[in-house]
Structures are given as structure tokens and as C-alpha cells.
Short mmCIF file of C-alpha atoms in Angstrom, two decimals:
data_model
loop_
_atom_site.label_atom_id
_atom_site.label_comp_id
_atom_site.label_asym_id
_atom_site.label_seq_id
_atom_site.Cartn_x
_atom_site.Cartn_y
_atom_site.Cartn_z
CA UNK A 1 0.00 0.00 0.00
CA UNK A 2 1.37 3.59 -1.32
CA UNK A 3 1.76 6.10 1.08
CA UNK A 4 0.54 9.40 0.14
CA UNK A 5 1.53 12.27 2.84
CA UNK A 6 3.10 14.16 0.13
CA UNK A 7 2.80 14.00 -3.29
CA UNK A 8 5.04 16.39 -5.40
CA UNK A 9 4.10 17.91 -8.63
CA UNK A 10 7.03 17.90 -10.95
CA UNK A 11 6.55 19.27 -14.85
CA UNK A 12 6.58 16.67 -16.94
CA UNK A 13 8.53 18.59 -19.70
CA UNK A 14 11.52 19.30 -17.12
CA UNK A 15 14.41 16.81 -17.19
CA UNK A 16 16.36 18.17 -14.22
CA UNK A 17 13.32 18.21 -11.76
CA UNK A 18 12.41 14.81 -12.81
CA UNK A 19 15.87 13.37 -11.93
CA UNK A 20 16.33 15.83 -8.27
CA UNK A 21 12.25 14.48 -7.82
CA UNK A 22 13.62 10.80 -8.16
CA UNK A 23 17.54 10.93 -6.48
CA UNK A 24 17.05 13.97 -3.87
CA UNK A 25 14.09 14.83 -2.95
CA UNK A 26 11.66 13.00 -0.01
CA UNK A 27 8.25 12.84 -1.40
CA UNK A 28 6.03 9.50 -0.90
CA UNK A 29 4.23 10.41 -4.44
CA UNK A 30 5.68 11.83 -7.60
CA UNK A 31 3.32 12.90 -9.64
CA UNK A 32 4.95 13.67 -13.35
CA UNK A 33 2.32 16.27 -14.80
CA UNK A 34 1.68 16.19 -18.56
CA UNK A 35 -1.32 18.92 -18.32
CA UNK A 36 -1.16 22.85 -16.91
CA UNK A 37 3.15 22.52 -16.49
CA UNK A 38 3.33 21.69 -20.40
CA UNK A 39 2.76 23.96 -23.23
CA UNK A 40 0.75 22.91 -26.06
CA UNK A 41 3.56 22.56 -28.60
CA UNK A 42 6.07 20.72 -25.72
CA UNK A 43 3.41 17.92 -25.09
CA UNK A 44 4.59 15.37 -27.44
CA UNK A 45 8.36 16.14 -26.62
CA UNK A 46 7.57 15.22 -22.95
CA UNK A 47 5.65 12.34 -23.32
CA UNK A 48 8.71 11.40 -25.00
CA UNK A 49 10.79 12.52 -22.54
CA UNK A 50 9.38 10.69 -19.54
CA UNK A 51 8.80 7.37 -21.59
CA UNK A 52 12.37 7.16 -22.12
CA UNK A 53 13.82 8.85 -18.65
CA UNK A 54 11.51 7.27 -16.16
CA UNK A 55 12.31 3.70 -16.40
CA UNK A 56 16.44 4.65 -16.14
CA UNK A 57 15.74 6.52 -12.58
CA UNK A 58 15.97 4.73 -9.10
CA UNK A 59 12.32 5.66 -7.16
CA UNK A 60 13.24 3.75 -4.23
CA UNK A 61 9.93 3.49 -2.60
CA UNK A 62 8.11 6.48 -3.95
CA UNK A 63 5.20 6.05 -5.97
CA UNK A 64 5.27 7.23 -9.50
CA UNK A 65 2.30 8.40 -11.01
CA UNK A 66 1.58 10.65 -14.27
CA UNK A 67 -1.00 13.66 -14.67
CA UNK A 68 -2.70 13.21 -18.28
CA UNK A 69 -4.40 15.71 -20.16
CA UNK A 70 -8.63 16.34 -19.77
CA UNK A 71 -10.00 13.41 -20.84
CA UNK A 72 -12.20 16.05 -23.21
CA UNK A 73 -8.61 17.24 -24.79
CA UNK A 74 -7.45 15.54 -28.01
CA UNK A 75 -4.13 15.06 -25.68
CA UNK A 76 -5.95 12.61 -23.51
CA UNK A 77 -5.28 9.56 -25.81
CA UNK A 78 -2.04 10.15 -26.62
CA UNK A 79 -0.97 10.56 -22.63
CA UNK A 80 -3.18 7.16 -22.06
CA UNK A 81 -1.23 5.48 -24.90
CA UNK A 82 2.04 6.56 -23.59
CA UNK A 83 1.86 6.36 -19.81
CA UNK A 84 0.44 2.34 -19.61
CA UNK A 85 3.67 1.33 -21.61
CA UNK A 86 5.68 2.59 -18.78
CA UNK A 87 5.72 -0.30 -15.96
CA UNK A 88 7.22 2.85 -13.30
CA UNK A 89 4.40 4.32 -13.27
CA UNK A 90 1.95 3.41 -11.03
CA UNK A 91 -0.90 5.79 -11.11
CA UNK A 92 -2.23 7.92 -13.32
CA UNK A 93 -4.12 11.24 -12.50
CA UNK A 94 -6.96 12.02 -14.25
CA UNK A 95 -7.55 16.08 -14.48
CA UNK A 96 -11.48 17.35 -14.01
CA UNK A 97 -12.98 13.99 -13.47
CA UNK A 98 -16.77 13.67 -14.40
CA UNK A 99 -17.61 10.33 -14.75
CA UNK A 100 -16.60 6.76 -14.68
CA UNK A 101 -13.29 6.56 -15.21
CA UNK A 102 -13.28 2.30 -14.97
CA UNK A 103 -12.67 2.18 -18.93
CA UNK A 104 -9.05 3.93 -17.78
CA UNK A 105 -8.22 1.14 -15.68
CA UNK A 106 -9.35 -1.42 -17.87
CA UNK A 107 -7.46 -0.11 -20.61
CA UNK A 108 -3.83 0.34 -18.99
CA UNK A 109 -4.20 -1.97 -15.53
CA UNK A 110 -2.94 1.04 -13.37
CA UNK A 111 -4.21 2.45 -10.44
CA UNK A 112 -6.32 5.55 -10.67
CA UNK A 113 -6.20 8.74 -9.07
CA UNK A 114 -9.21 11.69 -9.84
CA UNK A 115 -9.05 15.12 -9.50
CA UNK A 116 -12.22 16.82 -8.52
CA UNK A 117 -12.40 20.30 -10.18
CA UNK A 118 -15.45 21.37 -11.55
CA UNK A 119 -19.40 21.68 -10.56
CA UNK A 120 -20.18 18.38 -12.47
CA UNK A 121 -17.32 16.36 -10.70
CA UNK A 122 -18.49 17.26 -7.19
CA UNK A 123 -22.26 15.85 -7.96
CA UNK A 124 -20.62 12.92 -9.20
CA UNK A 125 -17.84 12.45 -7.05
CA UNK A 126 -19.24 9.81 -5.44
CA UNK A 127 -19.67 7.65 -9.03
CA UNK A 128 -16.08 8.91 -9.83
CA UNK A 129 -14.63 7.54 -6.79
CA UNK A 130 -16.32 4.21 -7.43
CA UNK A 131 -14.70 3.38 -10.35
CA UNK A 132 -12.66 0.91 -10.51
CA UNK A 133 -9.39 0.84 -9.91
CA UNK A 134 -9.51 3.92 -7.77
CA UNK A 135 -7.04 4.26 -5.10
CA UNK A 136 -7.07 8.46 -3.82
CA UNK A 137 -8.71 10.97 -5.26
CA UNK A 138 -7.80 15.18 -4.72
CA UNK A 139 -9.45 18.46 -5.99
CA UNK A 140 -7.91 21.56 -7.51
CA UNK A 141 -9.83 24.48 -6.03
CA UNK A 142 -8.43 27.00 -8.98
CA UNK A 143 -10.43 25.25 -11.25
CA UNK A 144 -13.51 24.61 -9.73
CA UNK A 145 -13.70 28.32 -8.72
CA UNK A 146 -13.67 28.93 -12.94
CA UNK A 147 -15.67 26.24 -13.11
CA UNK A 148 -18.93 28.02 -10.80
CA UNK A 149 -18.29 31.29 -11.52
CA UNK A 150 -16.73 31.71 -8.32
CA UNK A 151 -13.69 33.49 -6.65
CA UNK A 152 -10.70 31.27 -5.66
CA UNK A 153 -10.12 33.18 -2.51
CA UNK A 154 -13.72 31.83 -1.88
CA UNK A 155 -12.94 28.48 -2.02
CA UNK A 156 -9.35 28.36 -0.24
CA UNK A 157 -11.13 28.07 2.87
CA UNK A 158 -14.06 26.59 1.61
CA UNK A 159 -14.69 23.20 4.41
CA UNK A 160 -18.13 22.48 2.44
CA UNK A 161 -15.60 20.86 -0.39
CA UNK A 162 -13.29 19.58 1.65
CA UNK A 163 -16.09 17.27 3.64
CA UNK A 164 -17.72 16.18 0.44
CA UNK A 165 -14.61 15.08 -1.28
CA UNK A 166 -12.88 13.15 2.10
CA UNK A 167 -16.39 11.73 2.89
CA UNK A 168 -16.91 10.34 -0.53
CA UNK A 169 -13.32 8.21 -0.50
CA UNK A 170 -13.70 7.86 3.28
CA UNK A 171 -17.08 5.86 2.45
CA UNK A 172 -15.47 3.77 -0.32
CA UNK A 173 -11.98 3.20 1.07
CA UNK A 174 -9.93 5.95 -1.09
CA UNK A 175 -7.14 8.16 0.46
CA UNK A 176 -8.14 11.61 0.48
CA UNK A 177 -5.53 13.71 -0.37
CA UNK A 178 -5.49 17.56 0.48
CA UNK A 179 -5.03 20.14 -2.62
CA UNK A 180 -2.10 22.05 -3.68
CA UNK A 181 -1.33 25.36 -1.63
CA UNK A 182 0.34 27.98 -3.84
CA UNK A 183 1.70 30.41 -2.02
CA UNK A 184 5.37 28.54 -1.30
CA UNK A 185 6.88 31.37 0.56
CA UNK A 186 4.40 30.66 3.24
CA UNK A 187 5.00 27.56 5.29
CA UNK A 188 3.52 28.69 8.28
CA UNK A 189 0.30 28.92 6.80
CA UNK A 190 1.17 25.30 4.34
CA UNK A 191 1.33 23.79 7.71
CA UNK A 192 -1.44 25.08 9.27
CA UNK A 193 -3.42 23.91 6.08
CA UNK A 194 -2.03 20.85 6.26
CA UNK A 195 -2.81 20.37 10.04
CA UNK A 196 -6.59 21.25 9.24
CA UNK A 197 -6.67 18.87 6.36
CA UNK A 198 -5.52 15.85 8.74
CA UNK A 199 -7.71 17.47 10.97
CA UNK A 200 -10.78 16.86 8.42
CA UNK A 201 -10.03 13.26 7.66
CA UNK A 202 -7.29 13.77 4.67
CA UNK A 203 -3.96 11.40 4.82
CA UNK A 204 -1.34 13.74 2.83
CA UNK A 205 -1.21 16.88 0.46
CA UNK A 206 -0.53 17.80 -2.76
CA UNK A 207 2.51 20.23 -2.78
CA UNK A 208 4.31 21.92 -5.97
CA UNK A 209 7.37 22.56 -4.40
CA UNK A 210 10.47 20.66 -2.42
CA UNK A 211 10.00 22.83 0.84
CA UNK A 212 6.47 21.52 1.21
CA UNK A 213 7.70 18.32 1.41
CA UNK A 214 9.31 18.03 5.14
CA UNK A 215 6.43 19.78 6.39
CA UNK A 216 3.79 17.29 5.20
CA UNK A 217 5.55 14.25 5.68
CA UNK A 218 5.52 15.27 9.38
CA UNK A 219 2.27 16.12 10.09
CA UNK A 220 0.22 13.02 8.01
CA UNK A 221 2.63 10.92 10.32
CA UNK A 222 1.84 9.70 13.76
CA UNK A 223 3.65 11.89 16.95
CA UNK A 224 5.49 10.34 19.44
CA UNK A 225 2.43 11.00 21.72
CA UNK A 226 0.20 9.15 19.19
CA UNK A 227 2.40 6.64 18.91
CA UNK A 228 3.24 5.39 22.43
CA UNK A 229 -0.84 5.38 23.05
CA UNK A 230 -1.16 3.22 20.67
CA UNK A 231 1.28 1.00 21.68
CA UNK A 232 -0.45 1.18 25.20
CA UNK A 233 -3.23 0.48 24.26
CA UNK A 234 -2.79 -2.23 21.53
CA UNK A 235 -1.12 -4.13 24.92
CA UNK A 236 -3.78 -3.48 27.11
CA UNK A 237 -6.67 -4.38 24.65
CA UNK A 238 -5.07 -7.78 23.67
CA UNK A 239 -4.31 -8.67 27.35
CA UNK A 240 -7.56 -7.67 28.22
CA UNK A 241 -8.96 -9.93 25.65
CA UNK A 242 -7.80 -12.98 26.58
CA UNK A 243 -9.14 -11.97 30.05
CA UNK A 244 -12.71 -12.55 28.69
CA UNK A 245 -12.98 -8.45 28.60
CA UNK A 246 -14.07 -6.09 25.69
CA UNK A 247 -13.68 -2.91 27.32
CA UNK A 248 -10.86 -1.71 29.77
CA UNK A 249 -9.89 1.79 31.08
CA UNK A 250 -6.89 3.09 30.58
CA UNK A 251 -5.36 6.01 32.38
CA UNK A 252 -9.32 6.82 32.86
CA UNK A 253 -10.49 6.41 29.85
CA UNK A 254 -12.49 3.64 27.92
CA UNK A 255 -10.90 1.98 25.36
CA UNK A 256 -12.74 -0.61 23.61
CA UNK A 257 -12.31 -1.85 20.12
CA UNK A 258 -12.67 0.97 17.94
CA UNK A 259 -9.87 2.34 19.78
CA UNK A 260 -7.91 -0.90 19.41
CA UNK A 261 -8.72 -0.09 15.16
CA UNK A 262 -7.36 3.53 15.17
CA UNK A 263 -3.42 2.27 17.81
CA UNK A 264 -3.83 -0.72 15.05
CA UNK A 265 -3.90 1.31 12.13
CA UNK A 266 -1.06 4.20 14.00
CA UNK A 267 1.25 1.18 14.59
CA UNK A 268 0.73 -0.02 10.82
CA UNK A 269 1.70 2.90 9.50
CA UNK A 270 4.89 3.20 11.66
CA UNK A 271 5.63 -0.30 10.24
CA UNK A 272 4.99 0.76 6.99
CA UNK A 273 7.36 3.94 7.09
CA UNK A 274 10.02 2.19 8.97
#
């Protein structure tokens, strides 16, 4: 299972920041974006570019994925075509999702990540979420302002959004995964977004830039706090259950077995970044 605390946009028409993405940087995702970072007439030359340079790089354990184009652009096919030849890649992220997006999976076998953006992709994001082969889903705020007529101010801050969309993959087993913050002088307030977003249910953000990175990775992780509770707990539950007991207090408070679930799934995770 991926992790997904950060996930690091990186233009997919940029040979150097491919490379420092792959051999430097700290990201759990990568994803290599084929839309907004590439210019019309540079879209072939980097779908050339990454089919030939991805499969030479060392990812360690970072998942690779790939932006495509709209599925509504003529560039869709082309990206679709190129990006299920290349076994690195993992995921692909599919830009203003609308609908069913199972013929995607069916076609290349990889896993699928949507990108809610517009009025007609939140009243379907449950359908979009549901199709198979999806494993996270995000939004782009930017977008979906255009896409309502709306101010993107408006929707920075906007929790109405942000509940819908980490419901939705909450209900169907999908990571939520927080959108992009631009403003990368500001890391105060890219934490304090970030801390709301775990806040809210979300398990990593998107970032566009390496400084983000540290900053995410820490707070979609477990603290030291969270950690030893768990721990405490996972040993008091599983003593307490072979003592014919469901329910125990602990430091004067009930644990039963929903909170054995949540030290479970803490200790996982340490497991799984250790």
C-alpha cells in the first residue's frame, strides 16, 4: 500500500526536476504532470521525454504516477497510450474527473487517481470515486472556482468541499488527499493547512514545491504521543482480551475496540514507514 503524505508535482517537460524528484528529494508520491506545467507545442516532446527517462531513474519506494491531459482534450489519448507502456508508473491522474473513469483502468491496468475540479465532478464524485481501480482521489480548487463562476479566494477556505470530497473516499476506502497550496513562501500557513486537512479526515497533500515536502511528511505521520498510546493500548486491549474483557480503562479512559482499530492502524503505519 502507497503512502501518500506528500505527493510532489514535478513538470513533466523538465528533465532536471524529474531526476532531483527521483535521487534527492523526499516525497512518498511523484506525480509527473503532462497537463497545466506543459505547453501545447512541448506535449509530445515530454511524453517522449518521460517514456524514455523514467524507467532509467531509481524511485526507491516512492510512488510514481503521471498527470494526463482532460480526458475532453485531443491530448488525452495520446498521454493514455504513452503512460500504460511505462511499468514505473503506477498511477495515473486524471484532471477534471466527471464520470466513470473504470474504462481507464481497464485499458492500462494502473491504479487511478481523480481530480475533482469542476461543478459536475463534485455531484458525481461519489460515481467517480467508485470506479474501478480507484485508489485516492484530490481536488484543484483554482479550477472549480472557474468552473462556478466563483472566486478562488472563496474556495481556499471553503470546508463544504473539503467534507464532500474526504467523505466520498472515506465511504469507499480511497485516500483523500489535500489540494495544492500555492503560495510557497508561506510555510507557516502550508502547515497550518495541512494540520486542518488531517484534521478533516485527509492522509497527505498535494505540494508543488520541495519545501512543502518536510512539512507534510511530518504532520500526516503519527507523533510520538500518538504513537506510544497506541502501543499502550494495543497491549492493554489484547491482554484484556484474553481476560474474557471487551472494554478496559486506561489512564481513565475507555478503550474498547474501535480504539484498538485507530493504535492498530497508528502502529501499521509506523511499520509501513520504517
Amino acid at each position: 500500500m502507497a503512502l501518500r503524505r506528500s505527493q510532489l508535482f514535478v513538470p513533466g517537460n523538465n528533465e532536471h526536476m524529474i531526476r532531483k524528484a527521483a535521487l534527492e528529494l523526499k516525497p512518498d508520491s511523484v506525480i509527473i504532470d503532462l497537463e497545466d506545467a506543459v505547453p501545447i507545442n512541448d506535449k509530445e516532446s515530454a511524453r517522449r521525454l518521460i517514456r524514455e527517462l523514467l524507467p532509467q531513474l531509481d524511485w526507491g519506494r516512492k510512488e510514481v504516477c503521471v498527470r494526463v491531459n482532460d480526458p475532453k482534450t485531443p491530448f488525452f489519448y495520446a498521454d493514455i497510450d504513452t503512460v500504460y507502456k511505462i511499468d514505473t508508473v503506477k498511477c495515473i491522474v486524471i484532471p477534471k474527473a466527471e464520470f466513470d473513469l473504470s474504462f481507464i483502468y481497464k485499458a492500462t491496468g494502473k491504479d487511478l487517481e481523480p481530480l475533482i475540479e469542476t461543478a459536475k465532478g463534485l455531484l458525481k464524485v461519489e460515481d467517480i470515486i467508485r470506479s474501478e481501480g480507484v485508489v485516492a482521489v484530490s481536488y484543484g480548487i483554482a479550477d472549480f472556482a472557474l468552473s462556478v463562476g466563483g472566486l478562488l479566494k472563496a474556495y481556499e477556505p471553503n470546508q463544504v468541499l473539503k467534507t464532500l470530497v474526504v467523505s466520498a473516499a472515506r465511504a469507499y476506502g480511497v485516500d483523500p488527499i489535500d489540494r495544492v497550496f500555492f503560495d510557497i513562501k508561506d510555510l507557516e500557513g502550508f502547515k497550518r493547512e495541512c494540520i486542518e486537512a488531517r484534521s478533516l479526515g485527509f492522509i497527505g497533500k498535494q505540494i508543488i514545491h520541495p519545501s512543502q515536502i518536510p512539512i507534510a511528511n511530518e504532520v500526516f505521520s503519527p507523533s510520538e504521543e500518538e504513537i506510544n498510546w497506541a502501543r499502550r493500548v494495543v497491549e492493554a486491549y489484547e491482554k484484556a482480551v484474553k481476560e474474557g474483557r471487551g472494554a478496559i480503562n486506561l489512564d481513565g479512559e475507555l478503550v474498547d475496540y474501535v480504539h484498538y482499530k485507530l493504535a492498530k492502524a497508528i502502529l501499521d503505519f509506523v511499520k509501513q514507514t520504517g
